[in-house]
Tab-separated table of C-alpha atoms in Angstrom:
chain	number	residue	atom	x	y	z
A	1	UNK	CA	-77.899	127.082	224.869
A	2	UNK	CA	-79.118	130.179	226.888
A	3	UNK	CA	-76.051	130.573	229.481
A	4	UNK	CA	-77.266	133.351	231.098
A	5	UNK	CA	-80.727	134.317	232.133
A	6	UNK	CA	-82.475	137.469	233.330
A	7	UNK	CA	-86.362	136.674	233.885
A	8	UNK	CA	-87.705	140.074	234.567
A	9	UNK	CA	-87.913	141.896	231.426
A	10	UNK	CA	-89.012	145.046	233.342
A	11	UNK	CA	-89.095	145.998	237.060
A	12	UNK	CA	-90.421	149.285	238.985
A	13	UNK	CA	-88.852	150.202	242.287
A	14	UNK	CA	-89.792	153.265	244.318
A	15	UNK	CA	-87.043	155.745	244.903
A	16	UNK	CA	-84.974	155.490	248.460
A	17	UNK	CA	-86.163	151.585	248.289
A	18	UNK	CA	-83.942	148.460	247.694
A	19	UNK	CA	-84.132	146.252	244.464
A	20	UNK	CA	-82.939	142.856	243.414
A	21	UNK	CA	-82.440	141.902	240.107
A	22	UNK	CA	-82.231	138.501	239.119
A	23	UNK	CA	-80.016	136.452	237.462
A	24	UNK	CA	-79.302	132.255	236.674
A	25	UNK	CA	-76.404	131.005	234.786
A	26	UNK	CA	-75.549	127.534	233.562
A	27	UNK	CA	-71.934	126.867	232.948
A	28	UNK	CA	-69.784	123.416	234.403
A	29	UNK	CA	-66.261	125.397	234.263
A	30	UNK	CA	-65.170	125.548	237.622
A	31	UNK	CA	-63.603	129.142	237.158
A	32	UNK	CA	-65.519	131.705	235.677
A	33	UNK	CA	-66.368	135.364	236.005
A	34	UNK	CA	-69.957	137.024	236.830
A	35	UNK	CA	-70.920	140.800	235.681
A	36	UNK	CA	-73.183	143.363	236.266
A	37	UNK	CA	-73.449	146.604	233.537
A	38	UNK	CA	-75.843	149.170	233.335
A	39	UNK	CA	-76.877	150.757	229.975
A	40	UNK	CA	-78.518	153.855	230.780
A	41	UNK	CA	-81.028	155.461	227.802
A	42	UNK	CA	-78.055	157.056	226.192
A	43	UNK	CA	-76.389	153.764	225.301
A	44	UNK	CA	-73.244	153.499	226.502
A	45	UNK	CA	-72.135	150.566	228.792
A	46	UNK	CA	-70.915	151.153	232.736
A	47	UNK	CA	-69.668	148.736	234.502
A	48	UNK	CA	-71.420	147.938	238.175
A	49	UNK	CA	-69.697	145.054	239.907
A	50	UNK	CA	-67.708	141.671	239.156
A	51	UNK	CA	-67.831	138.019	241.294
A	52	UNK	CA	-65.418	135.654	240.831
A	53	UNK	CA	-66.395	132.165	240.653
A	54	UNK	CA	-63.602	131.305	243.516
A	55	UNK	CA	-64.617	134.443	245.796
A	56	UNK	CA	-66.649	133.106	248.919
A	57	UNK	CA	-67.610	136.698	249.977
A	58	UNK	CA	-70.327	138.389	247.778
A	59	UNK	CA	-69.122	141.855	246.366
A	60	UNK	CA	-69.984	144.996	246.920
A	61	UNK	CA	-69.351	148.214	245.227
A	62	UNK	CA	-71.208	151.710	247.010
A	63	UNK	CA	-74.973	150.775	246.843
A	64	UNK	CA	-74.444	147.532	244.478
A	65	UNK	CA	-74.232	144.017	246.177
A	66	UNK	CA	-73.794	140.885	244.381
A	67	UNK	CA	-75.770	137.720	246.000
A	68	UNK	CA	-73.562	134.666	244.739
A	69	UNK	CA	-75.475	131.494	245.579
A	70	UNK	CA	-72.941	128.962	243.938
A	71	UNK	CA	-75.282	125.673	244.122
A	72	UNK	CA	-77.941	127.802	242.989
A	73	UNK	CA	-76.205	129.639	240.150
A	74	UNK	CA	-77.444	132.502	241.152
A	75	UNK	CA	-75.809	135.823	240.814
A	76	UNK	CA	-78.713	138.396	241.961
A	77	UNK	CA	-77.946	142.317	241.883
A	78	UNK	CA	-79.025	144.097	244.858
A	79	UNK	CA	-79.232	148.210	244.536
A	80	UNK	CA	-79.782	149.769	247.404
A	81	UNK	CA	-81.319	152.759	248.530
A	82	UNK	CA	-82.456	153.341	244.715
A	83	UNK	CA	-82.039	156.743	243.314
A	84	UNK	CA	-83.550	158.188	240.056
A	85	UNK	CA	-80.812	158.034	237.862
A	86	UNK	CA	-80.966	154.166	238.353
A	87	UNK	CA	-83.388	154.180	235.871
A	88	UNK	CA	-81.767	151.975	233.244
A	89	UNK	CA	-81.335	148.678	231.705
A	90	UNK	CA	-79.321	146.164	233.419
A	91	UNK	CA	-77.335	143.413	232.481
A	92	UNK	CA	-75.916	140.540	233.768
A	93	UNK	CA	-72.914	138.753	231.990
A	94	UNK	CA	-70.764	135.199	232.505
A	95	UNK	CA	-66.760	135.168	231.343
A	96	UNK	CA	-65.508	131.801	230.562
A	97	UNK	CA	-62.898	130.393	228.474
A	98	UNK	CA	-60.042	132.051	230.759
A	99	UNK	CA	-62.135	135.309	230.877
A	100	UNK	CA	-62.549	135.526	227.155
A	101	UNK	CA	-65.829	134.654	226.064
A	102	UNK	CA	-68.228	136.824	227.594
A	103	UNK	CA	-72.114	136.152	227.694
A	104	UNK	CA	-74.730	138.485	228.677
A	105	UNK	CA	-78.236	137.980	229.271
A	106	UNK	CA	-81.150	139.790	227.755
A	107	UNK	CA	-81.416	142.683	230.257
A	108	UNK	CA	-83.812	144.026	233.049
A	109	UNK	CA	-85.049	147.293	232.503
A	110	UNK	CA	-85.312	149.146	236.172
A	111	UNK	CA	-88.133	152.166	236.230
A	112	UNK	CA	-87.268	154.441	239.520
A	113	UNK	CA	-90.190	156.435	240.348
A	114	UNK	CA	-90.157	159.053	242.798
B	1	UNK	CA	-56.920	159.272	228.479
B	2	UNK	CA	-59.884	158.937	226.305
B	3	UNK	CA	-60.459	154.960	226.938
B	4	UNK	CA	-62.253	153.259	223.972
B	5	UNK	CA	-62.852	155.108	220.735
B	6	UNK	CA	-64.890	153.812	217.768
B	7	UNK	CA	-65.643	154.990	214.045
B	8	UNK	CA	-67.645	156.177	213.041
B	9	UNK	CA	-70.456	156.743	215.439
B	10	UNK	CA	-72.873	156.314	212.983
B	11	UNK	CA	-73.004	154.192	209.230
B	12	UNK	CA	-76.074	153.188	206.657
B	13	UNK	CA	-74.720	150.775	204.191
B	14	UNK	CA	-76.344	149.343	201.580
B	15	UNK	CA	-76.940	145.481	201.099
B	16	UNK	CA	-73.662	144.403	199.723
B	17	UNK	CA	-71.454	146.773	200.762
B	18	UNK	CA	-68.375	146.782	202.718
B	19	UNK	CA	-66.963	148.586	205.562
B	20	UNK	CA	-64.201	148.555	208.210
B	21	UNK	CA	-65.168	149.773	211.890
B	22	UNK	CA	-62.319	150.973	213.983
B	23	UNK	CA	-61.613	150.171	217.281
B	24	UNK	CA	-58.749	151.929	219.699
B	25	UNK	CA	-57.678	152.008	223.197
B	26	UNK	CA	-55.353	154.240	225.231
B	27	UNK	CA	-55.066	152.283	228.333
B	28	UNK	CA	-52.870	149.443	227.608
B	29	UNK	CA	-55.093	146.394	227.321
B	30	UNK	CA	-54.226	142.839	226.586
B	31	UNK	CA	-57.704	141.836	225.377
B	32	UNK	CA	-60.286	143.778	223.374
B	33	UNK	CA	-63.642	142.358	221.811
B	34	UNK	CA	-66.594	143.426	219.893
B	35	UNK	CA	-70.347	143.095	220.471
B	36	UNK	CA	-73.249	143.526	219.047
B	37	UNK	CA	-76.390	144.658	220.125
B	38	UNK	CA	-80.203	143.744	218.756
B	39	UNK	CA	-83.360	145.713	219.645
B	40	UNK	CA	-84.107	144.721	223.170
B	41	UNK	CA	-81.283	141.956	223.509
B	42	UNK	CA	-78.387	141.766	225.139
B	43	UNK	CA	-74.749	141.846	223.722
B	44	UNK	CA	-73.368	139.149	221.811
B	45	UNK	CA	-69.666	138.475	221.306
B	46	UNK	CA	-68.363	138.334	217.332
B	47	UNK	CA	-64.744	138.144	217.741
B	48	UNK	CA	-62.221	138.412	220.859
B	49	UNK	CA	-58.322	138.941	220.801
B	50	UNK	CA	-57.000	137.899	223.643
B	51	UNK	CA	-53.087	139.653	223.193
B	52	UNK	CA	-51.468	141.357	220.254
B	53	UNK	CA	-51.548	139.162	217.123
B	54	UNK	CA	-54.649	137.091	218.129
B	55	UNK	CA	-58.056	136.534	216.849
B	56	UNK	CA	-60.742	134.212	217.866
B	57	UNK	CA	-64.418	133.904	217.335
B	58	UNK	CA	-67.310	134.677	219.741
B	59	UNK	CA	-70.357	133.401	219.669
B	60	UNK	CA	-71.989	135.056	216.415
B	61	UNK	CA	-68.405	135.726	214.003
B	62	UNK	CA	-70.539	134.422	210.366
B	63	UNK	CA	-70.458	137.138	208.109
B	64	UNK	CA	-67.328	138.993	210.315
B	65	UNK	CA	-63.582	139.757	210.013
B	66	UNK	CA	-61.418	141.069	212.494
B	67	UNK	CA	-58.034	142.453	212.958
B	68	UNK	CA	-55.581	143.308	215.266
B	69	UNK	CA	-53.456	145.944	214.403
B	70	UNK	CA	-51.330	146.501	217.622
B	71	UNK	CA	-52.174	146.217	221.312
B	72	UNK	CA	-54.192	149.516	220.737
B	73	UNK	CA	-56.276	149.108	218.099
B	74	UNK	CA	-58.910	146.298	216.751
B	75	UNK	CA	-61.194	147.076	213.944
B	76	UNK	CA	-64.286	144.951	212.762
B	77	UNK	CA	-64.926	143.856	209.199
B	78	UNK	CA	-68.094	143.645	206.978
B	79	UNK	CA	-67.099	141.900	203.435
B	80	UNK	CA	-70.603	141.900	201.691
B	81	UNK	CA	-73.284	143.652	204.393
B	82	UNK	CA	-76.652	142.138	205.294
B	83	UNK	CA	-79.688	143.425	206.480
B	84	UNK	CA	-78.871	140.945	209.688
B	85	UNK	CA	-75.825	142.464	210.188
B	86	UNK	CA	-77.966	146.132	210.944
B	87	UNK	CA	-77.078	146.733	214.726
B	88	UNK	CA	-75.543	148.314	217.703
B	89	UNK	CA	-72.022	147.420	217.880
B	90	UNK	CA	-69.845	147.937	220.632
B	91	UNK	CA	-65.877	147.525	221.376
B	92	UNK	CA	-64.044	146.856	224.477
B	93	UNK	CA	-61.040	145.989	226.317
B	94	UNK	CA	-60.041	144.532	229.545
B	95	UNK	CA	-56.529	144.517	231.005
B	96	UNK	CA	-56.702	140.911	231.473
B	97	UNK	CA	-53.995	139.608	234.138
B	98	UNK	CA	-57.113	139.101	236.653
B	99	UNK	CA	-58.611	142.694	236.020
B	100	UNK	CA	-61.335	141.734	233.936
B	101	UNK	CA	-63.417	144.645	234.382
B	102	UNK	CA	-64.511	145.265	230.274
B	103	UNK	CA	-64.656	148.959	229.019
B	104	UNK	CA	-66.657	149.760	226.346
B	105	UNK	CA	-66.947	152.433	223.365
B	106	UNK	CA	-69.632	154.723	223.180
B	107	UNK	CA	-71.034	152.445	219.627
B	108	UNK	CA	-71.474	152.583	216.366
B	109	UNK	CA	-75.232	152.160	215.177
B	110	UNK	CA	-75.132	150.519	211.353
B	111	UNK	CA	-78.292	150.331	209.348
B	112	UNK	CA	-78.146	148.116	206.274
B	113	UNK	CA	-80.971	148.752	204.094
């Protein structure tokens, strides 16, 4: 079963503007762990910013803002102020099983134009 | 402090083969994993170890074995390769203890022809 979902395959933000990428999860552990990575055209993995399923205030890391909507399962990425090298695919990724099985979604890829 | 290494960066293997991809990391992590990667997907997990001298399966561990050397290194498996098996695949580690922040190795791309 599909535990973590990215609908938008692709996504094209103008530079300087904010973006939201989305992401639903479907899990019934009460304490679980919500990711954001970015995998730039060069391959390698960076990690963005991290939500715990306990935390009540969204995080925030620089321009990166996670929007946790519990009931909704919901754990959107907001970049702000977008910047070419954004340009990337993102993706979003669950931990469960005391933070050991990790599940990522199929990725968003974000085009910054200028 | 180079974080996560892998070898080799690159491997074609033919149908039936085996090979051993190496994993290390320099930073003193419990827990290290590997991944792969499909055309346009995103990562799944093979195996996990969790602490020194512990192996478990991920989601997609069929045609896998792992190892875990020491705490620093954690090397990946193919007995008899498949043409399924051709991939991006990826190592990391996470301190674990609440910090659960996952680095990853630059890859290894395998083509099994």
């Amino acid at each position: 079963a599909q535990k973590i979902t990215q609908t938008q395959p692709g996504m094209f933000v103008q530079e300087k503007e904010a973006v939201t990428l989305d992401c639903t999860y479907d899990t019934s552990d009460q304490s679980y762990g919500l990711f954001w990575y970015k995998q730039p055209s060069s391959g390698e993995m960076i990690f963005l910013i991290y939500q715990g399923s306990y935390d009540e205030q969204n995080a925030t890391e620089g321009r990166y803002s996670l929007n946790f909507q519990k009931a909704r399962k919901s754990a959107n990425l907001v970049i702000s102020a977008s910047q070419l090298g954004d340009s990337a695919m993102y993706f979003c990724a669950m931990a469960l099983g005391n933070f050991n099985k990790f599940y990522f979604g199929s990725g968003t890829k974000l085009n910054v134009k200028p | 402090n180079a974080g996560v290494t892998q070898t080799p960066k690159f491997q074609v293997l033919k149908t039936g083969q085996s090979m051993t991809l190496q994993c290390a990391q320099d930073m003193n992590h419990n827990s290290m994993y590997w991944y792969r990667q499909d055309p346009g997907m995103g990562l799944r997990l093979i195996y996990y170890s969790a602490s020194e001298g512990t192996t478990d399966k991920g989601e997609v561990p069929n045609g896998y074995n792992v190892s875990r050397l020491n705490k620093r290194e954690f090397s990946l498996r193919l007995e008899s390769a498949a043409p399924s098996q051709t991939s991006v695949y990826f190592c990391a580690s996470t301190r674990g203890q609440s910090s659960y922040e996952q680095y990853f190795g630059p890859g290894t791309r395998l083509t099994v022809t």
